[in-house]
Amino acid sequence: MPVSEPFSPLQREVYDIVYASQEAGIDAIKPGVRFADLHLICMRVLAEGLAELGVLPGSAEEAMEPDSMFYRRWTLHSFGHMLGIDVHDCAAARPDAYHEGELSAGDVLTVEPGLYFQPDDNLVPAELRGMGIRLEDDFLVTAEGPVVLSADLPRQAEEVETWLAAQRAAGPRPP
C-alpha cells in the first residue's frame, strides 16, 4: 500500500517494476516448469528494473551472473514459496520436490517478488532509501495455467489506489 495517496511517481515506478516481475512469474506457471527457472524469471525482471533505475553498477545481465548476483542486495528473498499444510510448506521439503524440482498440477504457491531499499543504503539515491515493495498472490498450478487464489485483491497500481481511496472514504471501522 502506498504511504501517500496516491503513489508518488518514484513509488509507482518501483511498484511497476515489482508488478512486472510478478506478472512474468505468473505467465510462466505451468506443470513442468522448474522452480529455479521461475525464480530466475522474476529476478531477471527485478534486475532489469534496477538497471533502469540506475541502481546497478553495470547491466542487468552482469548483475544476474552467478558470481555477481548484485541485484540480490535489494531483493532479500526468493520469488515465492510453496503453500500447503504450513504457510511455508517448503522448509523440510526434499530439494528434488522443491528448489530443484518442477511444478506439478495441484501445487499451490506464492509469487511474491519484492524490492527493498534500506534507509541507510548509500548505494541508492536518497529518494529510494527506506522504500520497500512486495506483491504477494497465491496460485494453483493447473494444466490450463495458474488459477489466482487471491483474485479479489487489487494488484495493479491504479487498482490499489482506487481501493485505498474507497477504504479511506468509508472511514474507520467499528471495533
mmCIF file of C-alpha atoms in Angstrom:
data_model
loop_
_atom_site.group_PDB
_atom_site.id
_atom_site.type_symbol
_atom_site.label_atom_id
_atom_site.label_comp_id
_atom_site.label_asym_id
_atom_site.label_seq_id
_atom_site.Cartn_x
_atom_site.Cartn_y
_atom_site.Cartn_z
ATOM 1 C CA MET A 1 0.000 0.000 0.000
ATOM 2 C CA PRO A 2 1.362 3.448 -0.750
ATOM 3 C CA VAL A 3 2.188 5.518 2.303
ATOM 4 C CA SER A 4 0.949 8.547 0.431
ATOM 5 C CA GLU A 5 -2.210 8.785 -1.594
ATOM 6 C CA PRO A 6 -1.705 8.180 -4.457
ATOM 7 C CA PHE A 7 1.716 6.626 -5.126
ATOM 8 C CA SER A 8 4.482 9.166 -5.637
ATOM 9 C CA PRO A 9 5.971 8.935 -9.150
ATOM 10 C CA LEU A 10 9.010 7.052 -7.806
ATOM 11 C CA GLN A 11 6.880 4.721 -5.665
ATOM 12 C CA ARG A 12 4.809 3.980 -8.787
ATOM 13 C CA GLU A 13 7.937 3.281 -10.829
ATOM 14 C CA VAL A 14 9.269 0.789 -8.264
ATOM 15 C CA TYR A 15 5.795 -0.745 -7.806
ATOM 16 C CA ASP A 16 5.532 -1.245 -11.564
ATOM 17 C CA ILE A 17 8.938 -2.999 -11.643
ATOM 18 C CA VAL A 18 7.814 -5.417 -8.919
ATOM 19 C CA TYR A 19 4.440 -5.876 -10.653
ATOM 20 C CA ALA A 20 6.204 -6.683 -13.961
ATOM 21 C CA SER A 21 8.353 -9.238 -12.126
ATOM 22 C CA GLN A 22 5.284 -10.855 -10.611
ATOM 23 C CA GLU A 23 3.472 -10.914 -13.967
ATOM 24 C CA ALA A 24 6.467 -12.561 -15.651
ATOM 25 C CA GLY A 25 6.453 -15.243 -12.960
ATOM 26 C CA ILE A 26 2.717 -15.779 -13.226
ATOM 27 C CA ASP A 27 2.947 -16.113 -17.006
ATOM 28 C CA ALA A 28 5.486 -18.923 -16.570
ATOM 29 C CA ILE A 29 3.465 -21.022 -14.095
ATOM 30 C CA LYS A 30 2.559 -24.417 -15.533
ATOM 31 C CA PRO A 31 3.321 -28.061 -14.846
ATOM 32 C CA GLY A 32 6.893 -28.978 -15.726
ATOM 33 C CA VAL A 33 8.416 -25.543 -15.111
ATOM 34 C CA ARG A 34 11.409 -25.763 -12.822
ATOM 35 C CA PHE A 35 11.002 -23.854 -9.560
ATOM 36 C CA ALA A 36 14.524 -22.456 -10.021
ATOM 37 C CA ASP A 37 13.628 -21.160 -13.510
ATOM 38 C CA LEU A 38 10.555 -19.396 -12.145
ATOM 39 C CA HIS A 39 12.828 -17.713 -9.615
ATOM 40 C CA LEU A 40 15.241 -16.566 -12.329
ATOM 41 C CA ILE A 41 12.400 -15.213 -14.476
ATOM 42 C CA CYS A 42 11.182 -12.985 -11.653
ATOM 43 C CA MET A 43 14.670 -11.931 -10.579
ATOM 44 C CA ARG A 44 15.707 -11.004 -14.110
ATOM 45 C CA VAL A 45 12.823 -8.521 -14.355
ATOM 46 C CA LEU A 46 13.819 -7.022 -10.991
ATOM 47 C CA ALA A 47 17.453 -6.741 -12.122
ATOM 48 C CA GLU A 48 16.373 -5.059 -15.359
ATOM 49 C CA GLY A 49 14.248 -2.614 -13.361
ATOM 50 C CA LEU A 50 17.135 -1.857 -11.010
ATOM 51 C CA ALA A 51 19.332 -1.179 -14.045
ATOM 52 C CA GLU A 52 16.704 1.196 -15.475
ATOM 53 C CA LEU A 53 16.569 2.996 -12.116
ATOM 54 C CA GLY A 54 20.337 3.459 -12.383
ATOM 55 C CA VAL A 55 20.956 1.488 -9.178
ATOM 56 C CA LEU A 56 23.104 -1.325 -10.595
ATOM 57 C CA PRO A 57 26.780 -0.574 -11.226
ATOM 58 C CA GLY A 58 26.542 -2.467 -14.530
ATOM 59 C CA SER A 59 23.938 -4.128 -16.698
ATOM 60 C CA ALA A 60 21.172 -6.457 -15.594
ATOM 61 C CA GLU A 61 22.988 -9.274 -17.431
ATOM 62 C CA GLU A 62 26.143 -8.666 -15.393
ATOM 63 C CA ALA A 63 24.118 -8.478 -12.175
ATOM 64 C CA MET A 64 22.473 -11.834 -12.950
ATOM 65 C CA GLU A 65 25.784 -13.684 -13.316
ATOM 66 C CA PRO A 66 26.043 -16.370 -10.592
ATOM 67 C CA ASP A 67 29.359 -14.958 -9.360
ATOM 68 C CA SER A 68 27.847 -11.464 -9.038
ATOM 69 C CA MET A 69 24.114 -11.514 -8.274
ATOM 70 C CA PHE A 70 24.495 -7.888 -7.124
ATOM 71 C CA TYR A 71 20.762 -7.305 -7.626
ATOM 72 C CA ARG A 72 20.084 -9.523 -4.578
ATOM 73 C CA ARG A 73 21.159 -6.678 -2.297
ATOM 74 C CA TRP A 74 17.663 -5.241 -2.880
ATOM 75 C CA THR A 75 15.548 -8.379 -3.338
ATOM 76 C CA LEU A 76 16.265 -10.091 0.020
ATOM 77 C CA HIS A 77 14.245 -13.253 -0.738
ATOM 78 C CA SER A 78 13.159 -15.649 -3.442
ATOM 79 C CA PHE A 79 10.212 -15.046 -5.755
ATOM 80 C CA GLY A 80 7.913 -17.133 -3.533
ATOM 81 C CA HIS A 81 7.333 -20.486 -1.922
ATOM 82 C CA MET A 82 5.025 -23.466 -1.891
ATOM 83 C CA LEU A 83 1.855 -23.424 0.221
ATOM 84 C CA GLY A 84 0.261 -26.383 1.928
ATOM 85 C CA ILE A 85 -0.459 -27.569 5.435
ATOM 86 C CA ASP A 86 2.006 -24.938 6.656
ATOM 87 C CA VAL A 87 2.212 -21.416 5.212
ATOM 88 C CA HIS A 88 5.842 -22.008 4.266
ATOM 89 C CA ASP A 89 5.351 -25.637 3.318
ATOM 90 C CA CYS A 90 8.847 -25.888 1.905
ATOM 91 C CA ALA A 91 11.183 -25.770 4.901
ATOM 92 C CA ALA A 92 11.541 -29.556 5.214
ATOM 93 C CA ALA A 93 10.907 -30.424 1.563
ATOM 94 C CA ARG A 94 13.360 -32.583 -0.354
ATOM 95 C CA PRO A 95 15.362 -30.465 -2.832
ATOM 96 C CA ASP A 96 14.000 -32.528 -5.752
ATOM 97 C CA ALA A 97 10.452 -31.701 -4.626
ATOM 98 C CA TYR A 98 11.133 -28.006 -4.187
ATOM 99 C CA HIS A 99 14.158 -25.861 -5.151
ATOM 100 C CA GLU A 100 15.495 -28.387 -7.642
ATOM 101 C CA GLY A 101 12.074 -29.687 -8.660
ATOM 102 C CA GLU A 102 9.379 -28.917 -11.187
ATOM 103 C CA LEU A 103 5.883 -27.571 -10.682
ATOM 104 C CA SER A 104 3.083 -30.110 -10.912
ATOM 105 C CA ALA A 105 -0.649 -29.734 -11.412
ATOM 106 C CA GLY A 106 -2.200 -29.318 -7.977
ATOM 107 C CA ASP A 107 0.753 -27.435 -6.476
ATOM 108 C CA VAL A 108 -0.107 -24.217 -4.672
ATOM 109 C CA LEU A 109 2.483 -21.482 -4.410
ATOM 110 C CA THR A 110 3.011 -17.802 -3.827
ATOM 111 C CA VAL A 111 4.550 -15.403 -6.306
ATOM 112 C CA GLU A 112 5.855 -12.540 -4.176
ATOM 113 C CA PRO A 113 8.792 -10.644 -5.617
ATOM 114 C CA GLY A 114 9.954 -7.524 -3.854
ATOM 115 C CA LEU A 115 12.460 -4.683 -3.815
ATOM 116 C CA TYR A 116 13.691 -3.192 -0.552
ATOM 117 C CA PHE A 117 15.949 -0.176 -0.140
ATOM 118 C CA GLN A 118 17.359 0.222 3.362
ATOM 119 C CA PRO A 119 17.193 3.720 4.918
ATOM 120 C CA ASP A 120 20.987 3.872 5.272
ATOM 121 C CA ASP A 121 21.932 2.390 1.870
ATOM 122 C CA ASN A 122 24.299 4.889 0.272
ATOM 123 C CA LEU A 123 24.401 2.863 -2.946
ATOM 124 C CA VAL A 124 20.942 4.107 -3.944
ATOM 125 C CA PRO A 125 19.631 7.630 -4.474
ATOM 126 C CA ALA A 126 18.253 9.252 -1.303
ATOM 127 C CA GLU A 127 14.684 9.211 -2.635
ATOM 128 C CA LEU A 128 14.737 5.388 -2.781
ATOM 129 C CA ARG A 129 16.068 4.895 0.751
ATOM 130 C CA GLY A 130 13.525 3.385 3.119
ATOM 131 C CA MET A 131 11.191 2.223 0.333
ATOM 132 C CA GLY A 132 10.076 -1.397 0.151
ATOM 133 C CA ILE A 133 7.530 -3.014 -2.148
ATOM 134 C CA ARG A 134 6.405 -6.645 -2.229
ATOM 135 C CA LEU A 135 3.449 -8.033 -4.139
ATOM 136 C CA GLU A 136 2.161 -11.398 -2.971
ATOM 137 C CA ASP A 137 -0.513 -13.532 -4.533
ATOM 138 C CA ASP A 138 -1.318 -17.239 -4.294
ATOM 139 C CA PHE A 139 -1.736 -19.612 -7.242
ATOM 140 C CA LEU A 140 -2.942 -23.115 -8.006
ATOM 141 C CA VAL A 141 -0.948 -24.806 -10.779
ATOM 142 C CA THR A 142 -3.189 -26.429 -13.401
ATOM 143 C CA ALA A 143 -2.583 -27.836 -16.885
ATOM 144 C CA GLU A 144 -4.617 -24.898 -18.235
ATOM 145 C CA GLY A 145 -2.494 -22.310 -16.433
ATOM 146 C CA PRO A 146 -2.384 -20.721 -13.000
ATOM 147 C CA VAL A 147 -5.553 -20.057 -11.030
ATOM 148 C CA VAL A 148 -5.260 -16.894 -8.938
ATOM 149 C CA LEU A 149 -6.477 -17.752 -5.431
ATOM 150 C CA SER A 150 -6.199 -14.130 -4.302
ATOM 151 C CA ALA A 151 -8.005 -12.696 -7.348
ATOM 152 C CA ASP A 152 -10.286 -10.415 -5.327
ATOM 153 C CA LEU A 153 -7.354 -8.282 -4.168
ATOM 154 C CA PRO A 154 -6.189 -5.241 -6.170
ATOM 155 C CA ARG A 155 -2.835 -5.777 -7.904
ATOM 156 C CA GLN A 156 -2.164 -3.035 -10.443
ATOM 157 C CA ALA A 157 -1.088 0.346 -9.050
ATOM 158 C CA GLU A 158 -4.278 2.092 -10.214
ATOM 159 C CA GLU A 159 -6.440 -0.611 -8.617
ATOM 160 C CA VAL A 160 -4.552 -0.286 -5.324
ATOM 161 C CA GLU A 161 -5.002 3.497 -5.310
ATOM 162 C CA THR A 162 -8.721 3.196 -6.074
ATOM 163 C CA TRP A 163 -9.218 0.564 -3.369
ATOM 164 C CA LEU A 164 -7.316 2.620 -0.796
ATOM 165 C CA ALA A 165 -9.286 5.763 -1.628
ATOM 166 C CA ALA A 166 -12.549 3.834 -1.127
ATOM 167 C CA GLN A 167 -11.310 2.462 2.222
ATOM 168 C CA ARG A 168 -10.298 5.921 3.421
ATOM 169 C CA ALA A 169 -13.607 7.422 2.296
ATOM 170 C CA ALA A 170 -15.527 4.772 4.216
ATOM 171 C CA GLY A 171 -13.762 5.875 7.412
ATOM 172 C CA PRO A 172 -12.715 3.781 10.375
ATOM 173 C CA ARG A 173 -14.488 0.509 11.030
ATOM 174 C CA PRO A 174 -16.142 -0.093 14.377
ATOM 175 C CA PRO A 175 -14.194 -2.366 16.746
#
